[in-house]
XYZ file of C-alpha atoms in Angstrom:
563
model
C -0.037 -0.103 -0.031
C 3.016 2.391 0.622
C 3.731 2.086 -2.986
C 0.212 3.424 -3.840
C 1.088 6.764 -2.298
C 4.205 6.989 -4.614
C 2.315 5.902 -7.973
C -0.160 8.874 -7.537
C 2.834 11.558 -7.684
C 2.683 11.380 -11.363
C 1.672 9.658 -14.565
C 5.245 8.888 -16.237
C 3.098 6.889 -18.853
C 2.144 10.180 -20.909
C 5.621 12.025 -20.313
C 7.694 11.388 -23.195
C 10.944 11.863 -21.128
C 9.634 10.551 -18.323
C 9.492 12.137 -14.730
C 12.915 13.296 -15.028
C 12.704 15.282 -18.129
C 9.458 16.863 -16.941
C 11.284 18.171 -13.889
C 14.055 19.375 -16.023
C 11.312 21.569 -18.079
C 10.470 23.050 -15.207
C 7.148 21.237 -14.456
C 5.727 19.651 -11.406
C 3.886 16.319 -10.968
C 1.385 18.064 -8.719
C 0.664 20.690 -11.661
C 0.147 18.135 -14.677
C -2.385 18.293 -16.850
C -3.946 15.219 -18.388
C -3.884 15.022 -21.920
C -6.529 16.552 -23.858
C -7.275 12.831 -25.849
C -6.340 10.260 -23.348
C -7.663 7.642 -25.761
C -4.645 8.438 -28.569
C -1.350 8.852 -27.355
C 2.450 8.168 -28.139
C 5.222 6.769 -26.501
C 9.121 7.695 -27.056
C 10.891 4.930 -25.240
C 10.360 1.466 -23.545
C 10.645 3.122 -20.274
C 7.844 5.248 -20.928
C 5.794 2.775 -21.779
C 6.731 0.427 -18.845
C 6.889 3.107 -16.069
C 4.487 1.871 -13.611
C 5.640 -1.419 -13.889
C 9.199 -0.924 -12.930
C 8.168 1.561 -10.173
C 5.279 -0.494 -8.744
C 6.107 -4.191 -9.277
C 8.812 -6.383 -8.463
C 10.796 -8.754 -10.860
C 10.160 -12.448 -8.585
C 9.893 -14.697 -11.871
C 12.822 -16.498 -13.738
C 13.023 -18.217 -16.952
C 12.298 -21.489 -15.265
C 9.190 -20.208 -13.457
C 8.111 -19.185 -17.195
C 8.412 -21.960 -18.266
C 6.873 -24.242 -15.939
C 4.010 -21.832 -15.454
C 3.041 -22.553 -19.132
C 3.694 -26.086 -18.870
C 1.327 -26.365 -15.815
C -1.185 -24.224 -17.566
C -1.351 -26.150 -20.751
C -1.238 -29.699 -19.223
C -4.295 -29.869 -17.213
C -7.497 -31.872 -17.277
C -7.732 -31.656 -20.925
C -4.807 -33.898 -21.099
C -5.729 -36.159 -18.199
C -9.526 -36.494 -18.633
C -10.680 -35.430 -22.302
C -8.641 -37.570 -24.993
C -10.946 -40.006 -24.654
C -13.689 -37.927 -25.751
C -11.608 -36.620 -28.853
C -10.948 -40.252 -29.708
C -14.679 -41.235 -29.613
C -15.046 -38.081 -31.929
C -12.353 -38.116 -34.532
C -10.890 -41.613 -34.321
C -7.315 -42.494 -33.295
C -5.425 -40.981 -36.403
C -7.872 -38.217 -36.893
C -7.123 -36.919 -32.980
C -3.559 -37.578 -33.518
C -3.742 -35.337 -37.060
C -5.925 -32.859 -35.161
C -3.437 -32.323 -32.024
C -0.441 -32.199 -34.159
C -1.972 -29.284 -36.644
C -3.053 -27.230 -33.426
C 0.517 -27.752 -32.003
C 1.708 -26.210 -34.934
C -0.573 -23.137 -34.631
C 0.491 -23.190 -30.849
C 4.138 -22.893 -32.308
C 3.221 -19.981 -34.485
C 1.449 -18.298 -31.589
C 4.083 -18.823 -28.952
C 6.925 -17.290 -31.462
C 4.984 -14.392 -32.331
C 4.186 -13.882 -28.677
C 7.807 -14.136 -27.950
C 9.282 -11.763 -30.282
C 6.697 -8.871 -29.332
C 7.373 -9.145 -25.825
C 10.765 -9.451 -26.121
C 10.666 -5.987 -27.369
C 8.141 -4.664 -25.052
C 7.875 -6.736 -21.896
C 4.730 -4.994 -19.965
C 1.972 -6.742 -17.568
C -0.906 -7.493 -19.692
C 1.017 -8.835 -22.626
C -0.580 -8.767 -25.752
C -3.412 -6.626 -24.419
C -0.779 -3.916 -23.932
C 0.557 -4.496 -27.281
C -2.464 -4.150 -28.996
C -2.739 -0.482 -27.562
C 0.873 0.155 -28.898
C 0.753 -1.459 -32.379
C -2.743 -1.453 -33.347
C -5.640 0.645 -31.582
C -6.018 1.610 -27.874
C -9.853 0.393 -28.549
C -8.684 -3.109 -29.220
C -6.571 -3.458 -26.277
C -9.358 -1.937 -24.174
C -11.924 -5.080 -25.503
C -9.250 -7.592 -25.432
C -8.308 -6.654 -21.894
C -11.929 -6.730 -20.413
C -12.578 -9.782 -22.296
C -9.819 -11.433 -20.309
C -10.526 -10.066 -17.027
C -14.301 -11.015 -17.239
C -13.130 -14.678 -18.503
C -10.855 -15.260 -15.663
C -12.992 -13.536 -13.156
C -15.320 -16.435 -14.061
C -12.529 -19.321 -14.527
C -11.208 -18.793 -10.802
C -15.044 -20.143 -9.102
C -15.375 -22.460 -11.945
C -11.952 -24.337 -11.185
C -12.949 -24.477 -7.581
C -16.089 -25.727 -8.454
C -14.308 -28.723 -10.498
C -12.162 -29.138 -7.563
C -15.328 -30.322 -5.402
C -16.263 -32.603 -8.119
C -13.140 -34.168 -7.933
C -12.833 -34.851 -4.530
C -16.502 -35.965 -4.536
C -14.909 -39.008 -6.408
C -13.243 -40.323 -2.962
C -15.866 -38.436 -0.712
C -19.231 -37.894 -2.007
C -20.750 -37.498 1.578
C -18.755 -34.460 2.416
C -20.543 -31.071 2.053
C -18.542 -29.266 -1.207
C -19.097 -26.138 0.785
C -15.751 -26.922 3.008
C -13.753 -27.613 0.095
C -15.056 -24.347 -1.668
C -14.067 -22.046 1.531
C -10.360 -24.325 1.949
C -9.734 -23.509 -1.619
C -10.441 -19.879 -1.808
C -8.477 -19.269 1.439
C -5.421 -20.896 -0.043
C -6.154 -19.487 -3.417
C -6.110 -15.935 -1.952
C -2.795 -16.694 -0.120
C -1.011 -17.527 -2.995
C -2.202 -14.494 -4.763
C -1.220 -11.924 -2.095
C 2.052 -13.412 -1.791
C 4.946 -12.298 -3.679
C 5.001 -13.280 -7.241
C 8.198 -15.525 -6.554
C 6.202 -17.909 -4.530
C 3.517 -18.141 -6.829
C 6.322 -19.252 -9.543
C 7.761 -21.842 -7.320
C 4.537 -23.321 -6.536
C 3.348 -23.391 -10.262
C 6.900 -24.902 -10.967
C 6.161 -27.898 -8.733
C 2.956 -28.305 -9.889
C 4.195 -28.459 -13.357
C 6.981 -31.201 -12.017
C 3.950 -33.606 -10.597
C 2.105 -33.191 -13.909
C 5.065 -33.939 -15.993
C 6.042 -36.990 -13.878
C 2.424 -38.081 -14.184
C 2.238 -37.922 -17.887
C 5.539 -39.401 -18.643
C 4.566 -42.191 -16.377
C 1.254 -42.590 -17.803
C 2.709 -42.621 -21.440
C 5.041 -45.152 -20.607
C 2.381 -47.510 -18.811
C 0.136 -47.006 -21.865
C 2.743 -48.056 -24.178
C 3.409 -51.346 -22.096
C -0.131 -52.081 -21.458
C -0.719 -51.786 -25.450
C 1.994 -53.786 -26.427
C 0.902 -56.644 -23.804
C 3.875 -55.641 -21.573
C 1.495 -56.476 -18.112
C 0.605 -59.862 -17.445
C -3.156 -60.900 -17.827
C -3.583 -57.855 -20.140
C -3.752 -59.033 -23.839
C -1.889 -57.046 -26.468
C -3.622 -54.565 -28.341
C -1.309 -52.690 -30.619
C -2.830 -50.588 -33.217
C -5.904 -53.000 -33.232
C -8.425 -50.300 -32.851
C -6.754 -48.178 -35.435
C -8.274 -51.056 -37.855
C -11.556 -51.958 -35.904
C -13.324 -49.592 -35.702
C -10.872 -47.600 -37.506
C -8.557 -44.571 -37.923
C -11.367 -42.009 -38.131
C -14.921 -41.459 -36.739
C -17.651 -40.202 -38.888
C -19.160 -37.162 -36.977
C -22.788 -35.872 -38.018
C -22.152 -37.066 -41.405
C -21.176 -40.225 -43.188
C -18.263 -41.104 -45.429
C -15.410 -38.591 -46.064
C -17.170 -35.777 -45.303
C -18.239 -37.141 -41.887
C -14.387 -38.198 -41.158
C -13.350 -34.697 -41.889
C -16.054 -33.086 -39.524
C -14.941 -35.552 -36.976
C -11.144 -33.927 -37.470
C -12.620 -30.324 -37.514
C -14.481 -31.101 -34.351
C -11.472 -32.592 -32.514
C -9.147 -29.271 -33.768
C -11.947 -27.644 -31.573
C -11.582 -29.712 -28.858
C -7.631 -29.568 -28.940
C -7.501 -25.613 -28.973
C -8.981 -25.562 -25.652
C -6.758 -28.228 -24.359
C -3.929 -25.948 -25.629
C -5.119 -23.107 -23.834
C -3.059 -21.582 -21.057
C 0.124 -21.459 -23.252
C -0.170 -17.982 -23.837
C -0.058 -17.289 -19.943
C 3.975 -17.149 -20.533
C 4.131 -13.777 -20.634
C 1.403 -12.054 -18.844
C 3.526 -11.531 -16.032
C 6.308 -9.991 -18.369
C 7.320 -6.851 -15.980
C 7.617 -9.225 -13.020
C 10.251 -11.443 -14.821
C 14.084 -11.178 -14.385
C 15.799 -10.556 -17.689
C 12.388 -10.992 -19.846
C 14.210 -10.355 -23.378
C 16.135 -13.331 -22.649
C 13.631 -15.510 -20.433
C 10.468 -15.211 -22.413
C 11.872 -16.176 -25.658
C 13.572 -19.103 -23.965
C 10.598 -19.981 -22.433
C 8.210 -20.087 -25.510
C 10.798 -21.878 -27.497
C 10.896 -24.756 -24.970
C 6.751 -24.839 -24.017
C 5.161 -25.130 -27.260
C 7.896 -28.023 -27.842
C 7.275 -29.835 -24.738
C 3.320 -29.393 -24.651
C 3.130 -30.578 -28.315
C 5.205 -33.613 -27.669
C 3.267 -34.593 -24.642
C -0.261 -33.989 -26.253
C 0.807 -35.939 -29.494
C 2.383 -38.584 -27.562
C -0.665 -39.114 -25.273
C -3.065 -38.951 -28.076
C -1.025 -41.956 -29.953
C -1.154 -43.869 -26.667
C -4.836 -43.172 -26.038
C -5.674 -44.664 -29.559
C -4.127 -47.302 -28.564
C -5.554 -48.307 -25.439
C -9.052 -47.725 -25.954
C -11.491 -48.144 -28.702
C -13.448 -45.013 -30.072
C -16.715 -46.713 -29.737
C -16.179 -47.494 -26.144
C -19.097 -46.049 -24.391
C -16.894 -45.516 -21.280
C -14.714 -42.568 -22.665
C -18.039 -40.474 -23.501
C -18.929 -40.027 -19.901
C -18.980 -36.675 -18.600
C -18.776 -37.229 -14.956
C -15.749 -34.979 -14.731
C -13.507 -37.300 -12.407
C -10.707 -39.781 -12.913
C -13.434 -42.394 -13.911
C -13.504 -40.660 -17.548
C -9.834 -40.839 -18.091
C -8.837 -43.668 -20.727
C -5.742 -44.113 -18.745
C -7.900 -45.265 -15.489
C -9.947 -47.275 -18.069
C -6.674 -48.888 -19.182
C -5.712 -49.541 -15.341
C -8.805 -50.916 -14.533
C -8.655 -53.647 -17.256
C -4.946 -54.369 -16.207
C -6.134 -54.421 -12.402
C -4.161 -51.750 -11.052
C -6.320 -49.979 -8.366
C -3.856 -47.031 -7.516
C -4.043 -45.167 -10.637
C -7.532 -43.728 -10.504
C -6.715 -42.051 -7.243
C -3.190 -40.779 -8.595
C -4.985 -39.500 -11.431
C -7.654 -37.650 -9.604
C -5.230 -36.256 -6.895
C -3.010 -34.490 -10.068
C -6.032 -33.548 -11.631
C -7.034 -31.780 -8.633
C -3.497 -30.047 -8.707
C -4.305 -29.116 -12.157
C -7.458 -27.488 -11.442
C -6.113 -25.171 -8.546
C -2.926 -24.506 -10.684
C -5.389 -23.416 -13.407
C -7.243 -21.330 -10.779
C -4.178 -19.674 -9.805
C -2.920 -18.845 -13.100
C -6.290 -17.305 -14.104
C -6.290 -15.038 -11.077
C -2.569 -13.806 -11.616
C -3.044 -13.222 -15.398
C -6.513 -11.848 -14.828
C -5.480 -9.619 -11.713
C -2.178 -8.378 -14.023
C -4.244 -7.354 -17.169
C -6.826 -5.508 -14.937
C -3.703 -3.949 -13.362
C -2.252 -3.030 -17.005
C -5.924 -1.628 -17.958
C -5.738 0.685 -15.165
C -2.351 1.987 -16.547
C -3.808 3.318 -19.636
C -7.298 4.309 -17.548
C -9.091 1.736 -19.163
C -9.779 0.569 -15.808
C -10.375 2.593 -12.425
C -7.077 4.219 -11.442
C -7.439 2.506 -8.013
C -6.195 -1.059 -9.621
C -2.951 0.503 -9.871
C -2.682 0.247 -5.902
C 0.146 -2.344 -4.781
C 1.542 -3.609 -1.950
C 5.027 -2.933 -0.833
C 6.087 -6.228 -2.356
C 4.764 -5.515 -5.305
C 1.240 -7.351 -5.849
C -1.424 -5.292 -7.181
C -3.829 -5.993 -4.095
C -6.956 -4.512 -5.137
C -6.961 -6.112 -8.633
C -6.539 -9.351 -6.918
C -9.398 -8.707 -4.000
C -11.482 -8.462 -6.940
C -10.863 -11.995 -8.495
C -10.964 -13.219 -4.760
C -14.487 -11.745 -4.101
C -15.477 -13.299 -7.482
C -14.226 -16.680 -6.404
C -17.403 -16.939 -4.162
C -19.440 -17.603 -7.064
C -18.336 -21.057 -6.798
C -21.044 -21.466 -4.049
C -23.290 -21.201 -7.014
C -22.307 -25.003 -7.711
C -24.255 -25.931 -4.540
C -27.586 -25.322 -6.571
C -28.830 -27.171 -9.695
C -30.292 -23.825 -10.727
C -27.663 -21.462 -9.952
C -25.253 -23.568 -11.407
C -27.012 -23.720 -14.513
C -26.711 -19.692 -14.495
C -23.189 -19.691 -13.418
C -22.442 -21.697 -16.594
C -24.237 -19.551 -18.739
C -21.980 -16.540 -17.775
C -18.689 -18.895 -18.438
C -20.111 -19.702 -22.127
C -20.104 -16.303 -22.540
C -16.519 -16.095 -23.090
C -16.300 -19.417 -24.730
C -14.026 -18.817 -27.775
C -11.756 -16.187 -25.798
C -8.683 -18.377 -26.562
C -9.243 -18.091 -29.968
C -9.505 -14.418 -29.810
C -6.566 -13.987 -27.691
C -4.518 -16.083 -30.116
C -5.748 -14.104 -33.022
C -4.429 -10.915 -31.395
C -1.111 -12.328 -30.564
C -0.399 -13.342 -34.158
C -2.149 -9.798 -35.556
C 0.088 -7.920 -33.004
C 3.143 -9.340 -34.539
C 2.287 -8.660 -38.168
C 1.886 -5.093 -37.241
C 4.934 -5.384 -35.609
C 6.866 -6.468 -38.877
C 4.566 -3.915 -41.120
C 6.089 -1.035 -38.580
C 9.423 -2.529 -39.231
C 9.058 -2.519 -43.083
C 7.527 0.813 -43.202
C 10.275 2.393 -40.867
C 12.967 0.523 -42.934
C 14.391 -1.067 -39.695
C 15.917 -4.346 -39.995
C 14.288 -7.035 -38.080
C 17.650 -8.247 -36.838
C 17.560 -5.388 -34.820
C 14.868 -6.934 -32.439
C 15.826 -8.625 -29.185
C 14.577 -11.905 -30.637
C 14.105 -12.876 -34.354
C 13.491 -15.413 -36.646
C 12.984 -15.116 -40.181
C 10.054 -17.688 -40.924
C 7.767 -16.341 -38.062
C 6.051 -13.235 -40.131
C 5.010 -16.207 -42.446
C 3.880 -18.638 -39.643
C 1.936 -15.642 -38.075
C 0.000 -14.958 -41.329
C -0.905 -18.925 -41.517
C -1.585 -18.892 -38.400
C -3.778 -15.882 -38.259
C -5.718 -17.165 -40.897
C -6.515 -20.737 -39.287
C -7.128 -19.051 -35.966
C -9.814 -16.970 -37.541
C -11.051 -19.859 -39.378
C -11.650 -21.836 -36.324
C -13.351 -18.919 -34.539
C -15.858 -18.478 -37.299
C -16.356 -22.592 -37.303
C -15.848 -23.484 -33.746
C -19.855 -23.830 -33.511
C -20.059 -25.370 -36.941
C -22.575 -28.348 -35.297
C -25.389 -26.025 -34.602
C -25.757 -25.454 -38.128
C -26.231 -28.768 -39.243
C -29.551 -30.420 -39.670
C -31.397 -31.200 -36.535
C -28.459 -30.012 -34.145
C -29.668 -26.161 -33.949
C -29.024 -24.851 -30.127
C -29.472 -21.515 -29.021
C -26.999 -22.383 -25.962
C -24.434 -23.940 -28.268
C -24.811 -20.848 -30.749
C -24.135 -18.333 -28.007
C -21.324 -20.326 -26.303
C -19.575 -20.440 -29.898
C -20.240 -16.977 -30.912
C -21.144 -14.580 -28.482
C -18.034 -13.714 -27.491
C -16.893 -12.196 -30.655
C -20.001 -9.815 -30.616
C -18.958 -8.861 -26.682
C -15.595 -7.958 -28.125
C -16.535 -5.993 -31.302
C -19.338 -4.226 -28.923
C -16.502 -3.353 -26.554
C -14.304 -2.205 -28.972
C -16.847 -0.255 -30.984
C -18.169 1.777 -27.715
C -14.568 2.464 -26.299
C -13.631 3.764 -30.213
C -16.767 5.992 -30.355
C -16.599 7.255 -26.968
C -12.967 8.176 -26.508
C -12.271 8.437 -30.370
C -9.355 6.532 -30.636
C -7.651 6.013 -34.023
C -5.500 3.361 -35.453
C -1.800 3.909 -34.862
C 0.113 4.754 -38.029
C 2.935 2.164 -38.526
C 5.040 4.966 -39.034
C 4.175 6.675 -35.304
C 5.262 3.301 -33.467
C 8.375 4.326 -31.453
C 10.403 1.245 -32.645
C 13.609 3.422 -33.275
C 13.761 4.896 -29.832
C 12.430 1.551 -28.061
C 15.352 -0.298 -30.032
C 17.967 2.462 -28.910
C 16.930 2.255 -25.000
C 17.543 -1.563 -25.586
C 20.757 -1.432 -26.936
C 21.789 1.045 -24.251
C 20.550 -1.021 -21.418
C 21.448 -4.666 -21.926
C 20.367 -7.445 -19.729
C 22.700 -9.614 -17.868
C 23.283 -12.854 -19.378
C 21.151 -15.780 -17.479
C 22.771 -18.056 -14.894
C 22.880 -21.598 -16.251
C 21.845 -24.307 -13.995
C 24.333 -26.045 -12.015
C 24.702 -29.444 -9.882
C 22.285 -31.939 -9.582
C 19.411 -29.598 -10.793
C 20.668 -29.576 -14.513
C 19.469 -33.376 -14.613
C 15.889 -32.161 -14.768
C 16.783 -28.563 -16.148
C 16.341 -29.875 -19.972
C 12.558 -29.090 -18.976
C 12.943 -25.091 -19.097
C 16.719 -24.697 -19.885
């Protein structure tokens, strides 16, 4: 709280030369007037753009934390519980191709995010980048969409934890667990960001150990390495077959099955973009974030592709058990295989790790959402009260709003209230595709500005010659998937108002927020020649980061995960 008074002395964000230049010019912070049009502004250096973060936040995260946070965010219930549903929808080969394809899109998104964030490492990541590279109104719309989605994600993950615990103790009152997890989530959120990083690091290690163990177990089981269990190999690829017709028959039905799994896979991979949300709280972000994104997409893709391959060997696509939507370990294809092998411990192990996954997702939603809210307040897209920070650099007002919203988890105790709660959640059902599209669009705008200003991309802190092409292709497919993610409701006999809203209303919400802010504040698209790339690059060259320390000693044994 002591930092808040300091933050009120001036608004360095709007002054081209920063607070020192203002003092030299004879002005005082108390006499400073607001700009006539705060919807349109320019900055002349990287320091001006990140002045608030440098002053109020603390750099408690390292590249090790970033890599494992992104891994922890992406390896969750989608991997442990939902792969069976993908096999049932698209078949083993259809699912394998779909997850591999989405892995390539994630690669484009991660590298685009890494290049832009290495240039401008600010809290709020691509939301703030949209303000700088495109239009302040776009940053407003994207930011509030993420804040709203995460306001609901925290209680939904806590509700999921209660369902998972009921796998063991259905007799216990769920309200007890809701209170417990709200309290411990709040404790993590208000602690120093370094402690959050260490907790997520631990969760990621647990998840990786489990998924590696399950992949090895599944391979041994499928190959007949467990006594009393018949070797299946690729039997289910032959019968019922590598693809499953979905909605229609023949080749068109098999393609629709593949496309439906593509959409499922997107939500399984969601969370990888969180690697840069706390860039301003990261040590040496221009080195740490590029290293993290390079490793994250590869490891996530490998884990998912191998898991889909193994699951396609373990269970048949027409097995009714993999279509169960109870939300507990009973739905996991790995648990189904373990039950057939007579191994009783695996269901409880999987359920326990999935509980840590849900809590990890809750922590990450709170961190990402509160930092985006802080970033919105920096530009006055949100009330300035959200800029208040503790003496150890936590935006406590922003965090507190997310804690208050977490009490919505009590709605899960009533069937009627739960229906309303999930309607709220469905309003941002396609938010991940909107975020990915924004990341790729920001990257393309950056390279267009470089060309317009005659600046070589080689001057960027991190650059890859192929990424502009990957971003263009990735943007095309993310928009295509965004427009077709609810295709089922347009097929004969499958119309559903709820399904349509889940799939498309978020597009309208973002468009409405963008339009309203643009009309009210009269914002303009930032001209490519006005983006202050030269001054930002010069400042980076004047203030190089210290080289990162390499892992030493026994930690090097597992450091391949993040180094």
